[in-house]
Coordinates of C-alpha atoms and ligand atoms in Angstrom, one line a residue:
X141 CA 153.5 139.6 127.9
X142 CA 150.9 137.1 129.0
X143 CA 150.6 134.3 126.4
X144 CA 147.3 132.3 125.8
X145 CA 147.5 128.9 127.5
X146 CA 146.5 126.0 125.3
X147 CA 143.8 123.8 126.8
X148 CA 143.2 120.1 126.3
X149 CA 141.6 119.4 122.9
X150 CA 144.3 121.3 121.0
X151 CA 146.5 118.8 119.1
X152 CA 149.7 120.7 119.9
X153 CA 149.5 119.3 123.5
X154 CA 149.7 115.7 122.1
X155 CA 152.7 116.2 119.9
X156 CA 156.3 115.7 121.0
X157 CA 158.2 119.0 120.9
X158 CA 161.3 119.4 118.7
X159 CA 164.8 120.0 120.2
X160 CA 165.7 123.6 120.6
X161 CA 168.7 124.3 118.4
X162 CA 169.0 128.0 118.8
X163 CA 169.1 129.9 122.1
X164 CA 168.9 133.6 121.1
X165 CA 167.3 136.8 122.3
X166 CA 164.0 135.9 120.8
X167 CA 163.8 132.7 122.8
X168 CA 165.0 134.5 125.9
X169 CA 162.1 137.0 125.5
X170 CA 159.7 134.1 124.9
X171 CA 160.9 132.4 128.1
X172 CA 160.4 135.6 130.0
X173 CA 156.8 135.6 128.7
X174 CA 156.4 132.0 129.8
X175 CA 157.3 132.9 133.4
X176 CA 155.0 135.9 133.3
X177 CA 152.2 133.7 132.0
X178 CA 152.8 130.9 134.6
X179 CA 152.9 133.3 137.5
X180 CA 149.7 135.0 136.4
X181 CA 147.9 131.6 136.0
X182 CA 149.3 130.6 139.5
X183 CA 151.1 127.6 138.1
X184 CA 154.4 126.2 139.2
X185 CA 155.4 124.8 135.8
X186 CA 154.7 125.6 132.1
X187 CA 155.9 123.7 129.0
X188 CA 156.4 125.0 125.5
X189 CA 153.5 123.1 124.0
X190 CA 151.1 124.7 126.5
X191 CA 151.8 128.1 124.9
X192 CA 151.8 126.6 121.4
X193 CA 155.5 126.3 121.1
X194 CA 156.2 122.7 120.1
X195 CA 159.7 122.6 121.5
X196 CA 161.6 120.7 124.2
X197 CA 161.5 123.5 126.7
X198 CA 159.8 124.2 130.1
X199 CA 160.0 126.7 132.9
X200 CA 159.2 126.1 136.6
X201 CA 159.2 127.8 139.9
X202 CA 157.7 126.0 142.8
X203 CA 158.2 129.1 145.0
X204 CA 155.8 131.1 142.7
X205 CA 158.4 133.8 142.3
X206 CA 159.5 134.1 146.0
X207 CA 162.9 132.3 145.6
X208 CA 165.2 133.2 142.8
X209 CA 166.9 129.8 143.0
X210 CA 163.6 128.1 142.3
X211 CA 163.3 129.8 138.9
X212 CA 164.4 127.1 136.5
X213 CA 164.6 127.0 132.7
X214 CA 165.1 123.5 131.2
X215 CA 165.9 123.3 127.5
X216 CA 166.2 119.9 125.8
X217 CA 166.0 118.2 129.2
X218 CA 166.8 114.5 129.9
X219 CA 165.7 112.6 133.0
X220 CA 168.9 111.0 134.1
X221 CA 167.6 109.0 137.1
X222 CA 164.5 108.6 139.3
X223 CA 164.1 107.1 142.7
X224 CA 161.2 106.1 144.9
X225 CA 157.5 106.5 144.4
X226 CA 154.9 108.9 145.8
X227 CA 151.2 109.6 145.2
X228 CA 150.0 113.1 145.3
X229 CA 147.3 115.3 143.8
X230 CA 148.2 117.0 140.5
X231 CA 146.7 119.6 138.3
X232 CA 147.6 121.2 135.0
X233 CA 147.1 124.6 133.5
X234 CA 145.8 123.0 130.3
X235 CA 143.1 121.2 132.3
X236 CA 141.5 124.0 134.4
X237 CA 139.7 122.8 137.5
X238 CA 140.8 119.1 137.1
X239 CA 142.8 117.6 139.9
X240 CA 143.5 113.9 140.7
X241 CA 146.2 111.7 142.3
X242 CA 149.1 110.6 140.3
X243 CA 151.9 108.2 141.3
X244 CA 155.3 109.4 140.3
X245 CA 159.0 108.9 141.3
X246 CA 159.9 110.8 144.4
X247 CA 163.4 112.0 143.5
X248 CA 164.5 113.0 140.0
X249 CA 167.9 113.9 138.5
X250 CA 167.6 116.0 135.3
X251 CA 170.2 117.3 132.9
X252 CA 169.3 120.2 130.6
X253 CA 170.6 123.3 128.9
X254 CA 170.0 126.7 130.5
X255 CA 169.1 130.0 129.0
X256 CA 172.9 130.7 128.5
X257 CA 173.3 127.5 126.5
X258 CA 175.2 125.8 129.4
X259 CA 174.5 122.2 130.4
X260 CA 173.5 121.7 134.0
X261 CA 172.3 118.8 136.1
X262 CA 170.2 119.0 139.2
X263 CA 168.3 116.7 141.6
X264 CA 164.9 117.6 143.1
X265 CA 162.3 115.9 145.3
X266 CA 158.8 116.7 146.5
X267 CA 156.7 119.1 144.4
X268 CA 159.7 120.1 142.3
X269 CA 160.3 116.5 141.2
X270 CA 156.6 116.2 140.4
X271 CA 156.8 119.4 138.4
X272 CA 159.8 118.3 136.4
X273 CA 158.2 115.0 135.5
X274 CA 154.9 116.6 134.6
X275 CA 156.5 119.3 132.4
X276 CA 158.9 116.8 130.9
X277 CA 155.9 114.7 129.9
X278 CA 154.3 117.7 128.2
X279 CA 157.3 118.3 125.9
X280 CA 157.0 114.6 124.9
X281 CA 153.4 115.0 124.1
X282 CA 152.2 113.1 127.2
X283 CA 149.4 114.4 129.3
X284 CA 148.7 113.6 133.0
X285 CA 145.3 112.1 132.1
X286 CA 147.3 109.1 130.7
X287 CA 147.9 108.1 134.4
X288 CA 144.1 107.5 134.8
X289 CA 142.5 104.2 134.2
X290 CA 141.0 104.0 130.7
X291 CA 137.5 104.1 132.3
X292 CA 138.2 107.2 134.4
X293 CA 140.0 108.8 131.5
X294 CA 137.0 108.3 129.2
X295 CA 134.6 109.8 131.8
X296 CA 136.9 112.8 132.2
X297 CA 137.2 113.3 128.4
X298 CA 133.4 113.2 128.1
X299 CA 133.1 115.8 130.9
X300 CA 135.6 118.0 129.1
X301 CA 133.8 117.6 125.8
X302 CA 130.6 118.8 127.4
X303 CA 132.5 121.8 128.9
X304 CA 133.9 122.7 125.5
X305 CA 130.4 122.6 124.0
X306 CA 129.1 124.9 126.7
X307 CA 132.0 127.2 126.3
X308 CA 133.1 126.5 129.8
X309 CA 136.5 125.1 129.0
X310 CA 138.7 128.1 129.8
Ligands
ZN552 ZN1 150.4 120.3 132.6

């Protein structure tokens, strides 16, 4: 089932998600829907708050469904370590059509719980590292526009307000 993706302007995106305490069949179904929604939207990551689930949970697949090993579910994730710095262009499914450069660590070690309730730790770099950090921000209520200077951020917010008014923010 394709879920509606929440766009910027909805307060759920700016609230920190709660810890997931129960991993059951219902959550597994929901996570399946999150993958389906992410693939359909041509995204590489999707966090709970982006589908109105205010929980510490995200899914990602930087291969867009081509590599089974790249299909990752992170429940209650923790960033264990980061290394390096890299600037690259970034987008967000909650900000359709908005892209800009963001500086982030290059290598990330994450520990999380998987869909079977097992703890796992993994290290990623490149686009996967960027994705982990971007989605991890989402579950903490942080949006990528916070990386913009206050001036650029205000300009962008104004642009988005105009789009919302015109019904073009979808
Ligand atoms: Zn995003």
